[in-house]
CSV table of C-alpha atoms in Angstrom, one decimal:
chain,number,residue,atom,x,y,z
A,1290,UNK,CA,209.3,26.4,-2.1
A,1291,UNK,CA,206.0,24.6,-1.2
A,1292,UNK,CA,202.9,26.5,-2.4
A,1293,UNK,CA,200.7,23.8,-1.5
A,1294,UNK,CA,200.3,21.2,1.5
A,1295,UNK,CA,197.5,19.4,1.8
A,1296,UNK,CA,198.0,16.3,4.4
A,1297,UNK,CA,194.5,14.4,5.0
A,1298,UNK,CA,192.3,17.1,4.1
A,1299,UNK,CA,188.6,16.4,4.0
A,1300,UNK,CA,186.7,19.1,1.5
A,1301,UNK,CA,183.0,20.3,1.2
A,1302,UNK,CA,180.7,22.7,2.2
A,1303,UNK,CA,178.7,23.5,5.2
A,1304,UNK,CA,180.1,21.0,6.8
A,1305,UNK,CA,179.7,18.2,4.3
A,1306,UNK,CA,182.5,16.8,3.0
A,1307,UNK,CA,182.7,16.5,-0.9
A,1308,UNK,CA,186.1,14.9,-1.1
A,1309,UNK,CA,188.2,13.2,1.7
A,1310,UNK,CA,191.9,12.3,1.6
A,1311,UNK,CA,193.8,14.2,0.4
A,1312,UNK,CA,197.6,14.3,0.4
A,1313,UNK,CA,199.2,16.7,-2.0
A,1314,UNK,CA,202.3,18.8,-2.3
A,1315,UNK,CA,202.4,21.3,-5.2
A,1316,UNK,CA,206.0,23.4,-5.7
A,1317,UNK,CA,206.6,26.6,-7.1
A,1318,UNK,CA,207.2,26.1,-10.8
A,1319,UNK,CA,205.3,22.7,-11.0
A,1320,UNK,CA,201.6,22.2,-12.8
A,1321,UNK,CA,199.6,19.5,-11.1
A,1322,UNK,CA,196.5,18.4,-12.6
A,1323,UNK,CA,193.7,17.2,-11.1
A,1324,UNK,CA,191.6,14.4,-12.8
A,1325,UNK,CA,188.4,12.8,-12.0
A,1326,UNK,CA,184.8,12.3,-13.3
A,1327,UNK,CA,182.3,14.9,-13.3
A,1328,UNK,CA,181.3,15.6,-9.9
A,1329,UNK,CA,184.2,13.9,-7.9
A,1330,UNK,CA,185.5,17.3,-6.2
A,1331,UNK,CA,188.3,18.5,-8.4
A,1332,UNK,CA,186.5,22.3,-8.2
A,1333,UNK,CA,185.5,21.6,-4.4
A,1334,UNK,CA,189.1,21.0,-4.0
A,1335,UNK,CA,190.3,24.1,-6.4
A,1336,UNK,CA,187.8,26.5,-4.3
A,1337,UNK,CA,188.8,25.1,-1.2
A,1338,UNK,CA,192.1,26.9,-1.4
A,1339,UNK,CA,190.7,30.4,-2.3
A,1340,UNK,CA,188.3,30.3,0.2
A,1341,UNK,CA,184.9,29.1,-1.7
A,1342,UNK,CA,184.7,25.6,0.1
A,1343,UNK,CA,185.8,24.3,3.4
A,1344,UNK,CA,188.5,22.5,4.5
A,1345,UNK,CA,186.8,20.3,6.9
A,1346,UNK,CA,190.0,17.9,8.4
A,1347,UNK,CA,193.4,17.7,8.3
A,1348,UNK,CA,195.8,20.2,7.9
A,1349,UNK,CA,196.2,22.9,4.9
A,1350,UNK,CA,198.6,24.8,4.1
A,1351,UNK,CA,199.5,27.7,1.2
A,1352,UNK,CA,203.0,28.9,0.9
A,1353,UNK,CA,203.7,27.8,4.7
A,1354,UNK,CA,200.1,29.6,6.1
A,1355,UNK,CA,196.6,28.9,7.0
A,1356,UNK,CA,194.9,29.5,3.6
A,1357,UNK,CA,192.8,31.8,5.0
A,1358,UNK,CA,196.3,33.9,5.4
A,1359,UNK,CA,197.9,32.5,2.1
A,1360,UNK,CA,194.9,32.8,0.2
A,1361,UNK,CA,195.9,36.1,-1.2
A,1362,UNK,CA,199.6,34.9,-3.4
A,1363,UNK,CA,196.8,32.9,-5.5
A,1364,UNK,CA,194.8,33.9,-8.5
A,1365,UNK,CA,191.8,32.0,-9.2
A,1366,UNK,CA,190.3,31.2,-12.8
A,1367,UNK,CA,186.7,29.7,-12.5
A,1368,UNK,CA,185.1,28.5,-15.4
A,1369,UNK,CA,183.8,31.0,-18.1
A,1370,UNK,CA,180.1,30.3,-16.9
A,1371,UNK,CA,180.2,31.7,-13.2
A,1372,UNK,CA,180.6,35.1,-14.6
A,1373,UNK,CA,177.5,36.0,-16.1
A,1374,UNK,CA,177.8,36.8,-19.3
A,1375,UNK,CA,174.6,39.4,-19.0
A,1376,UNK,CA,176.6,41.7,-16.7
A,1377,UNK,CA,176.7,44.8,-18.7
A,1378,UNK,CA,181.1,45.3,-18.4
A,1379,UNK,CA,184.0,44.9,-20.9
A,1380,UNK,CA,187.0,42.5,-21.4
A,1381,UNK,CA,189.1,45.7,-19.9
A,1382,UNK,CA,187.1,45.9,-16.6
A,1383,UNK,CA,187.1,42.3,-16.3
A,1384,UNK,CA,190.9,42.4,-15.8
A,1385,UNK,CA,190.9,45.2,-13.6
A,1386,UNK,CA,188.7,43.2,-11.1
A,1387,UNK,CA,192.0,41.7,-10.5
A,1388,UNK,CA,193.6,44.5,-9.0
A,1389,UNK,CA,190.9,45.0,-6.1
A,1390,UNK,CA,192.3,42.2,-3.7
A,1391,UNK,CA,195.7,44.5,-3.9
A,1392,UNK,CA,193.7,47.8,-3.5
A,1393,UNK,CA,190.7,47.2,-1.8
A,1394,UNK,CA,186.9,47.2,-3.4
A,1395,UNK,CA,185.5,50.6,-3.9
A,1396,UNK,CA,188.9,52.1,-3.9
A,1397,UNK,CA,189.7,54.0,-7.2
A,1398,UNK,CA,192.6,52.2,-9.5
A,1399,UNK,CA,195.6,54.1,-10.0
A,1400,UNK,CA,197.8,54.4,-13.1
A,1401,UNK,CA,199.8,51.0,-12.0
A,1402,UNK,CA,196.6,48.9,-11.7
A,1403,UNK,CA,195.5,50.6,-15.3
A,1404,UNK,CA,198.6,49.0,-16.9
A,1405,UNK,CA,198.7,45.3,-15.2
A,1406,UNK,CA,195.4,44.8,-16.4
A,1407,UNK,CA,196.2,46.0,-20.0
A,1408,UNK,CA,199.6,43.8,-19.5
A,1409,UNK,CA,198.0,41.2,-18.6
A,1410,UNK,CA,195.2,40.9,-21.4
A,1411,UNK,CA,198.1,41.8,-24.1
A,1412,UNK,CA,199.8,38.3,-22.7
A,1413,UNK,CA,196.3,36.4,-23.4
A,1414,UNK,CA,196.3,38.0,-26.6
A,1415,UNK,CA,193.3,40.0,-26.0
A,1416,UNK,CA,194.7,43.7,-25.7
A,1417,UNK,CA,192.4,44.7,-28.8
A,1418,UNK,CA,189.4,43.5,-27.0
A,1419,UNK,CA,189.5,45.8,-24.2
A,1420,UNK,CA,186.4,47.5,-24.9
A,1421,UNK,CA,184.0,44.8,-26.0
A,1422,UNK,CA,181.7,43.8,-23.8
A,1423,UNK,CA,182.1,40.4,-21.7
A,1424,UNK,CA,178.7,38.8,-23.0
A,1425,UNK,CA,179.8,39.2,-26.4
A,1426,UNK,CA,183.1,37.5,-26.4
A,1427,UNK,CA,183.3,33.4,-27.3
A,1428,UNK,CA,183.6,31.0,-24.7
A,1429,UNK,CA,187.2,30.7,-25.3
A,1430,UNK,CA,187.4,34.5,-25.3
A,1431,UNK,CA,186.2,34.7,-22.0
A,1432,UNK,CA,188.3,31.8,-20.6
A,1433,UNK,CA,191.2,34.1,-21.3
A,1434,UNK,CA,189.7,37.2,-20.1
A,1435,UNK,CA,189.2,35.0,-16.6
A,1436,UNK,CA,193.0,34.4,-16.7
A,1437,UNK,CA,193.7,37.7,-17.3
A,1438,UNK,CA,191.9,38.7,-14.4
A,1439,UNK,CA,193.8,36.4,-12.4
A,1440,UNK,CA,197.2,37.2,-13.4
A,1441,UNK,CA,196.8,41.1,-13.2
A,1442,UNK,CA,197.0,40.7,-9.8
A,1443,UNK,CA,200.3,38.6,-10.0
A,1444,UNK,CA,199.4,35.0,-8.3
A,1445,UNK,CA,202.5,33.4,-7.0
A,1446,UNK,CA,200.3,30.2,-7.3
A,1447,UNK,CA,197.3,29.9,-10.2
A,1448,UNK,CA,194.2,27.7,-9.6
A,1449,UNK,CA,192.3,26.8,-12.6
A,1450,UNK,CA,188.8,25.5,-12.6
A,1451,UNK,CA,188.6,22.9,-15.9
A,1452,UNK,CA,190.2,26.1,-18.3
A,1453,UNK,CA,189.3,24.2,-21.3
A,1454,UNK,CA,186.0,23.3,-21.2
A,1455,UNK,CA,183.9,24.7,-24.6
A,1456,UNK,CA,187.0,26.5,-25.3
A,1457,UNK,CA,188.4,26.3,-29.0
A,1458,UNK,CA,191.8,25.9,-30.8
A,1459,UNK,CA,192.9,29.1,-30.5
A,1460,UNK,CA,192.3,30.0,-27.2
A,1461,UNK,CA,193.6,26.6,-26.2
A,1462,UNK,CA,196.9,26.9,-27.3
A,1463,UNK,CA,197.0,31.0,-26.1
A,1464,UNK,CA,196.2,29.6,-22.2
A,1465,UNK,CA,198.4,26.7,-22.6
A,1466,UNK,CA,201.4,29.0,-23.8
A,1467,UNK,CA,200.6,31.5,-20.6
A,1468,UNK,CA,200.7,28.5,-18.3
A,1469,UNK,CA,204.1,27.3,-19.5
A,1470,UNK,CA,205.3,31.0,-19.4
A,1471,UNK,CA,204.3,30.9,-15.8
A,1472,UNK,CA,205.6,27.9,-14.2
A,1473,UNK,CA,208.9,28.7,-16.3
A,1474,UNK,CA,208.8,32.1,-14.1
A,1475,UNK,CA,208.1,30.0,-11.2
A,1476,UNK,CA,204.4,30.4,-10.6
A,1477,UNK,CA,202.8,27.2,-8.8
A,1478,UNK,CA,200.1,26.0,-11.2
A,1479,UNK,CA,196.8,23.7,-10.3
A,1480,UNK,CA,194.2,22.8,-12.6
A,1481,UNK,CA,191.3,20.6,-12.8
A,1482,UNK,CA,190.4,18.6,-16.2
A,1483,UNK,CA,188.5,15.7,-17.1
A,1484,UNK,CA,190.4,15.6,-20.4
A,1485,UNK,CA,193.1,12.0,-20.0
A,1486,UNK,CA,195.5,13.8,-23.0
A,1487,UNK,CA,195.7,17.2,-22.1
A,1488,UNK,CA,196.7,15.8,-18.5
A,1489,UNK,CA,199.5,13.6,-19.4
A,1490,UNK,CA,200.5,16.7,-22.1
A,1491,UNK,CA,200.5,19.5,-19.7
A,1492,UNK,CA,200.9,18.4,-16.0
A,1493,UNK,CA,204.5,17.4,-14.3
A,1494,UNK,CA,202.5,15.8,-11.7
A,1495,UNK,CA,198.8,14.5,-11.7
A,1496,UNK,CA,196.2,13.9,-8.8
A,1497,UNK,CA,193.1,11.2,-9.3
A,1498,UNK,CA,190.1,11.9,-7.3
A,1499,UNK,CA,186.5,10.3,-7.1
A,1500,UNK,CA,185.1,11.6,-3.8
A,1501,UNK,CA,188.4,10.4,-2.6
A,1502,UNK,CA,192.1,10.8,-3.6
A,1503,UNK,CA,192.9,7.7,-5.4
A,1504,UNK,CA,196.5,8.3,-6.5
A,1505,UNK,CA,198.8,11.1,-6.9
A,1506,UNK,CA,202.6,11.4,-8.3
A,1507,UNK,CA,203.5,11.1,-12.1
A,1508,UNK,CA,200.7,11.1,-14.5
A,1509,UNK,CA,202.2,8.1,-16.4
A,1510,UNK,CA,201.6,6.2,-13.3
A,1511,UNK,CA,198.4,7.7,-11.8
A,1512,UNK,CA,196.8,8.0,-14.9
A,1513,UNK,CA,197.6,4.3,-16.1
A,1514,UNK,CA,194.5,2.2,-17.6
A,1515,UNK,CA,194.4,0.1,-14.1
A,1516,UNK,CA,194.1,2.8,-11.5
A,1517,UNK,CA,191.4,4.6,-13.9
A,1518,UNK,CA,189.0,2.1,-14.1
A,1519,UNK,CA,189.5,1.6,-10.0
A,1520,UNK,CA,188.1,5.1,-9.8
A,1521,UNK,CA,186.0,5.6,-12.4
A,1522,UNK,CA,184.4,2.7,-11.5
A,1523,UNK,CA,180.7,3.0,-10.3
């Protein structure tokens, strides 16, 4: 099945577009990774599908939907640093965030809610850390208490805003061993990375954008020395 369609899509916000062209199709059980400079609208395009950016042209689609309707079959991890890290709440509440799009804000969690969020900070490898709070954590820490928070509310597709930025070793290989888990179970999986090696490692299928989509298809061939230095180019 098709998670994602994206067929001349313009991205920005309030009505200014951030990145134009895009052409993408993203099935269940494949990773995509999208590559480009810092500031070329690989998190514009990320948010866009969650609702946090607009899709300004063309046509959009998630799992066959508007995303306005399909929006709610995706979990969303944004980097570590757009939670801040002063909030006074723990690794455990964190998760349970995830539940709320399933049960409503302000509703009280019930036993089932309890026990995908401490599932689903046992598979990050962070069951033990359930009571310490957020702000205390490492970087890499809270990377994985992000993806937690996104699988507790069980994503059929998983949008990841660069996962490994300031994140180390460890927690590196812990996300990376979630993500294969994931798209082995079928889960659709889209991340954003400005790191060439862990692209070509990682993704089945890569996407190049620099205010534009430059290529897209296998990351031996969009990735390749020649259409790099056409993008990156000032």
């Amino acid at each position: 099945m098709t998670a994602l369609r994206y067929t001349g899509v313009s991205v920005g916000y309030q009505g200014s577009p951030v990145l134009t062209g895009v052409n993408l199709a993203l099935r269940a059980g494949r990773r995509l990774a999208l590559v480009g400079p810092n500031g070329a609208g690989k998190s514009t395009l990320i948010r866009s599908v969650v609702g946090l950016a607009e899709v300004l042209g063309g046509t959009a689609q998630v799992f066959g939907r508007s995303p306005e309707r399909g929006r709610e079959l995706c979990g969303y991890v944004p980097q570590a640093g757009d939670l801040d890290a002063d909030f006074p709440v723990t690794a455990g509440q964190v998760v349970l965030m995830g539940r709320y799009r399933r049960i409503g804000w302000f509703r009280p969690t019930r036993a089932a809610d309890r026990r995908a969020a401490r599932d689903a900070l046992d598979r990050v490898g962070l069951a033990d850390h359930a009571g310490r709070r957020y702000g205390v954590l490492s970087g890499g820490q809270r990377q994985r208490v992000l993806l937690a928070r996104a699988l507790a509310a069980e994503p059929r597709m998983l949008l990841l805003d660069e996962p490994f930025n300031g994140v180390d070793a460890v927690s590196q290989e812990a996300i990376l061993a979630v993500l294969r888990d994931l798209t082995a179970a079928g889960t659709a999986l889209m991340l954003s990375t400005h790191d060439l090696r862990l692209a070509r490692e990682v993704a089945d299928e890569a996407c190049l954008v620099n205010g534009r989509q430059w290529a897209a298809g296998p990351p031996s061939e969009v990735l390749s020395d020649a259409t790099l230095r056409e993008a990156y180019a000032p």
